[in-house]
Amino acid sequence: MTLNSIGLDTKKTKALADDLNQLLANFQLYYQNLRGIHWNIKGRAFFDLHVKFEELYTDANLKVDEIAERILTLGATPLHTFEDYTKAAKVPVGKNISKDEKAVELIVESLSELLKIERSILEAAGEANDEGTNSMMSDFITEQEKTVWMMKAWLGETV
Ligand SMILES: [Fe+2]
């Protein structure tokens, strides 16, 4: 086993960086979904949701940067073109969504996909002894699960 300069198995680290790139790509789609609904939302809930979606995309923007910089820390290059992002898409792409329920459902569906990717990275990071990636995934998962609960509550549903 070859170790890199941060003490992680080179081969496992490469695989983890690839997985993180998949997460990065899907996070960018989630971010763009949030911009879309922030701009296009209509109806009586406009003022609430317009602000809430901005709060969420600001948070997603920070996380995108954290993921990209983790990939660099692991010695790889973060994906950075729209072409690569759309190729990796698992998160649904929302277009022309202006109805409040559809917008909130898009968030739930997007986060469900991100959570799947993050859980698989969490497992791989554990096996690779990569505490940095592991704790990042734990934080993301905890926060996103809470957001899903809140969005589902807004829809009048349970998780
Ligand atoms: Fe705005």
mmCIF file of C-alpha atoms and ligand atoms in Angstrom:
data_model
loop_
_atom_site.group_PDB
_atom_site.id
_atom_site.type_symbol
_atom_site.label_atom_id
_atom_site.label_comp_id
_atom_site.label_asym_id
_atom_site.label_seq_id
_atom_site.Cartn_x
_atom_site.Cartn_y
_atom_site.Cartn_z
ATOM 1 C CA MET A 1 0.000 0.000 0.000
ATOM 2 C CA THR A 2 1.369 3.434 -0.966
ATOM 3 C CA LEU A 3 0.575 6.358 1.294
ATOM 4 C CA ASN A 4 0.346 9.938 0.052
ATOM 5 C CA SER A 5 1.695 12.951 1.973
ATOM 6 C CA ILE A 6 -1.434 13.240 4.131
ATOM 7 C CA GLY A 7 -1.063 9.599 5.149
ATOM 8 C CA LEU A 8 -3.896 8.096 3.097
ATOM 9 C CA ASP A 9 -3.817 5.102 0.761
ATOM 10 C CA THR A 10 -3.135 6.547 -2.713
ATOM 11 C CA LYS A 11 -5.466 4.182 -4.550
ATOM 12 C CA LYS A 12 -8.400 4.589 -2.152
ATOM 13 C CA THR A 13 -7.896 8.359 -2.142
ATOM 14 C CA LYS A 14 -8.127 8.477 -5.924
ATOM 15 C CA ALA A 15 -11.415 6.538 -5.812
ATOM 16 C CA LEU A 16 -12.751 8.849 -3.095
ATOM 17 C CA ALA A 17 -11.859 11.942 -5.119
ATOM 18 C CA ASP A 18 -13.784 10.501 -8.085
ATOM 19 C CA ASP A 19 -16.819 9.966 -5.862
ATOM 20 C CA LEU A 20 -16.479 13.493 -4.462
ATOM 21 C CA ASN A 21 -16.451 14.786 -8.030
ATOM 22 C CA GLN A 22 -19.788 13.046 -8.599
ATOM 23 C CA LEU A 23 -21.090 14.772 -5.484
ATOM 24 C CA LEU A 24 -19.687 18.108 -6.651
ATOM 25 C CA ALA A 25 -21.402 17.805 -10.032
ATOM 26 C CA ASN A 26 -24.726 16.936 -8.441
ATOM 27 C CA PHE A 27 -24.372 19.714 -5.892
ATOM 28 C CA GLN A 28 -23.943 22.194 -8.729
ATOM 29 C CA LEU A 29 -27.202 20.959 -10.250
ATOM 30 C CA TYR A 30 -28.919 21.285 -6.880
ATOM 31 C CA TYR A 31 -27.506 24.811 -6.571
ATOM 32 C CA GLN A 32 -28.820 25.729 -10.014
ATOM 33 C CA ASN A 33 -32.225 24.207 -9.178
ATOM 34 C CA LEU A 34 -32.349 26.524 -6.166
ATOM 35 C CA ARG A 35 -31.440 29.571 -8.265
ATOM 36 C CA GLY A 36 -34.189 28.639 -10.717
ATOM 37 C CA ILE A 37 -36.909 28.379 -8.095
ATOM 38 C CA HIS A 38 -35.637 31.503 -6.299
ATOM 39 C CA TRP A 39 -36.142 33.411 -9.545
ATOM 40 C CA ASN A 40 -39.325 31.793 -10.865
ATOM 41 C CA ILE A 41 -41.422 31.195 -7.758
ATOM 42 C CA LYS A 42 -44.909 32.718 -7.912
ATOM 43 C CA GLY A 43 -47.901 32.938 -5.616
ATOM 44 C CA ARG A 44 -48.874 33.884 -2.066
ATOM 45 C CA ALA A 45 -45.813 32.218 -0.551
ATOM 46 C CA PHE A 46 -43.465 34.247 -2.780
ATOM 47 C CA PHE A 47 -41.870 36.414 -0.100
ATOM 48 C CA ASP A 48 -41.198 33.485 2.252
ATOM 49 C CA LEU A 49 -39.937 31.078 -0.361
ATOM 50 C CA HIS A 50 -37.894 33.570 -2.396
ATOM 51 C CA VAL A 51 -35.876 34.268 0.761
ATOM 52 C CA LYS A 52 -35.742 30.624 1.899
ATOM 53 C CA PHE A 53 -34.419 29.477 -1.489
ATOM 54 C CA GLU A 54 -31.738 32.165 -1.355
ATOM 55 C CA GLU A 55 -30.701 30.913 2.095
ATOM 56 C CA LEU A 56 -30.445 27.375 0.699
ATOM 57 C CA TYR A 57 -28.460 28.310 -2.415
ATOM 58 C CA THR A 58 -26.055 30.397 -0.363
ATOM 59 C CA ASP A 59 -25.428 27.354 1.828
ATOM 60 C CA ALA A 60 -25.106 25.081 -1.240
ATOM 61 C CA ASN A 61 -22.605 27.513 -2.744
ATOM 62 C CA LEU A 62 -20.375 27.211 0.339
ATOM 63 C CA LYS A 63 -20.635 23.437 0.289
ATOM 64 C CA VAL A 64 -19.713 23.293 -3.408
ATOM 65 C CA ASP A 65 -16.482 25.087 -2.540
ATOM 66 C CA GLU A 66 -15.785 22.804 0.420
ATOM 67 C CA ILE A 67 -16.234 19.708 -1.754
ATOM 68 C CA ALA A 68 -14.001 21.101 -4.519
ATOM 69 C CA GLU A 69 -11.276 22.013 -2.056
ATOM 70 C CA ARG A 70 -11.483 18.588 -0.406
ATOM 71 C CA ILE A 71 -10.928 17.040 -3.857
ATOM 72 C CA LEU A 72 -7.834 19.243 -4.268
ATOM 73 C CA THR A 73 -6.660 18.298 -0.772
ATOM 74 C CA LEU A 74 -6.884 14.662 -1.866
ATOM 75 C CA GLY A 75 -4.625 15.452 -4.823
ATOM 76 C CA ALA A 76 -7.219 15.459 -7.619
ATOM 77 C CA THR A 77 -8.875 18.092 -9.831
ATOM 78 C CA PRO A 78 -12.461 19.179 -9.175
ATOM 79 C CA LEU A 79 -14.837 19.030 -12.157
ATOM 80 C CA HIS A 80 -15.510 22.596 -13.225
ATOM 81 C CA THR A 81 -17.470 22.639 -16.486
ATOM 82 C CA PHE A 82 -21.233 22.499 -17.041
ATOM 83 C CA GLU A 83 -20.602 19.707 -19.536
ATOM 84 C CA ASP A 84 -19.053 17.480 -16.857
ATOM 85 C CA TYR A 85 -21.758 18.391 -14.364
ATOM 86 C CA THR A 86 -24.649 17.418 -16.607
ATOM 87 C CA LYS A 87 -22.914 14.139 -17.542
ATOM 88 C CA ALA A 88 -22.821 13.153 -13.869
ATOM 89 C CA ALA A 89 -26.397 14.227 -13.133
ATOM 90 C CA LYS A 90 -28.417 12.131 -10.700
ATOM 91 C CA VAL A 91 -30.257 15.082 -9.189
ATOM 92 C CA PRO A 92 -33.377 15.973 -11.226
ATOM 93 C CA VAL A 93 -33.095 19.145 -13.268
ATOM 94 C CA GLY A 94 -35.925 21.578 -12.487
ATOM 95 C CA LYS A 95 -37.094 23.821 -15.327
ATOM 96 C CA ASN A 96 -39.835 26.461 -15.353
ATOM 97 C CA ILE A 97 -40.971 25.604 -11.832
ATOM 98 C CA SER A 98 -43.045 28.439 -10.382
ATOM 99 C CA LYS A 99 -45.568 26.608 -8.200
ATOM 100 C CA ASP A 100 -44.610 26.497 -4.512
ATOM 101 C CA GLU A 101 -45.308 22.786 -3.957
ATOM 102 C CA LYS A 102 -43.389 21.743 -7.069
ATOM 103 C CA ALA A 103 -40.454 23.877 -5.971
ATOM 104 C CA VAL A 104 -40.335 22.353 -2.498
ATOM 105 C CA GLU A 105 -40.702 18.860 -3.955
ATOM 106 C CA LEU A 106 -37.736 19.560 -6.235
ATOM 107 C CA ILE A 107 -35.634 20.380 -3.167
ATOM 108 C CA VAL A 108 -36.677 17.150 -1.447
ATOM 109 C CA GLU A 109 -35.943 15.055 -4.547
ATOM 110 C CA SER A 110 -32.578 16.766 -5.066
ATOM 111 C CA LEU A 111 -31.532 16.291 -1.446
ATOM 112 C CA SER A 112 -32.601 12.630 -1.504
ATOM 113 C CA GLU A 113 -30.158 12.033 -4.374
ATOM 114 C CA LEU A 114 -27.363 13.981 -2.677
ATOM 115 C CA LEU A 115 -27.891 11.992 0.513
ATOM 116 C CA LYS A 116 -27.469 8.704 -1.387
ATOM 117 C CA ILE A 117 -24.146 9.852 -2.853
ATOM 118 C CA GLU A 118 -22.955 11.223 0.503
ATOM 119 C CA ARG A 119 -23.788 8.000 2.342
ATOM 120 C CA SER A 120 -21.791 5.954 -0.131
ATOM 121 C CA ILE A 121 -18.843 8.377 0.198
ATOM 122 C CA LEU A 122 -19.150 8.190 3.985
ATOM 123 C CA GLU A 123 -18.756 4.421 3.828
ATOM 124 C CA ALA A 124 -15.787 4.575 1.432
ATOM 125 C CA ALA A 125 -14.134 7.309 3.519
ATOM 126 C CA GLY A 126 -14.475 5.129 6.621
ATOM 127 C CA GLU A 127 -12.750 2.228 4.841
ATOM 128 C CA ALA A 128 -9.977 4.544 3.619
ATOM 129 C CA ASN A 129 -9.467 5.999 7.114
ATOM 130 C CA ASP A 130 -10.173 9.422 5.613
ATOM 131 C CA GLU A 131 -11.493 11.320 8.632
ATOM 132 C CA GLY A 132 -11.605 14.688 6.805
ATOM 133 C CA THR A 133 -13.991 13.476 4.108
ATOM 134 C CA ASN A 134 -15.862 11.369 6.640
ATOM 135 C CA SER A 135 -16.654 14.272 8.968
ATOM 136 C CA MET A 136 -17.589 16.512 6.025
ATOM 137 C CA MET A 137 -20.105 13.907 4.838
ATOM 138 C CA SER A 138 -21.478 13.482 8.380
ATOM 139 C CA ASP A 139 -22.116 17.215 8.655
ATOM 140 C CA PHE A 140 -23.736 17.453 5.220
ATOM 141 C CA ILE A 141 -25.959 14.439 5.911
ATOM 142 C CA THR A 142 -27.147 15.748 9.274
ATOM 143 C CA GLU A 143 -27.981 19.192 7.891
ATOM 144 C CA GLN A 144 -29.681 17.888 4.757
ATOM 145 C CA GLU A 145 -31.779 15.367 6.643
ATOM 146 C CA LYS A 146 -33.060 18.243 8.767
ATOM 147 C CA THR A 147 -33.833 20.298 5.662
ATOM 148 C CA VAL A 148 -35.735 17.352 4.172
ATOM 149 C CA TRP A 149 -37.798 17.117 7.380
ATOM 150 C CA MET A 150 -38.611 20.829 7.193
ATOM 151 C CA MET A 151 -39.514 20.723 3.507
ATOM 152 C CA LYS A 152 -41.710 17.676 4.091
ATOM 153 C CA ALA A 153 -43.371 19.454 7.032
ATOM 154 C CA TRP A 154 -44.056 22.437 4.745
ATOM 155 C CA LEU A 155 -45.692 19.980 2.296
ATOM 156 C CA GLY A 156 -47.822 18.632 5.169
ATOM 157 C CA GLU A 157 -46.021 15.268 5.038
ATOM 158 C CA THR A 158 -43.637 13.287 7.214
ATOM 159 C CA VAL A 159 -40.159 12.118 6.144
HETATM 160 FE FE FE B 1 -32.033 37.101 -5.646
#
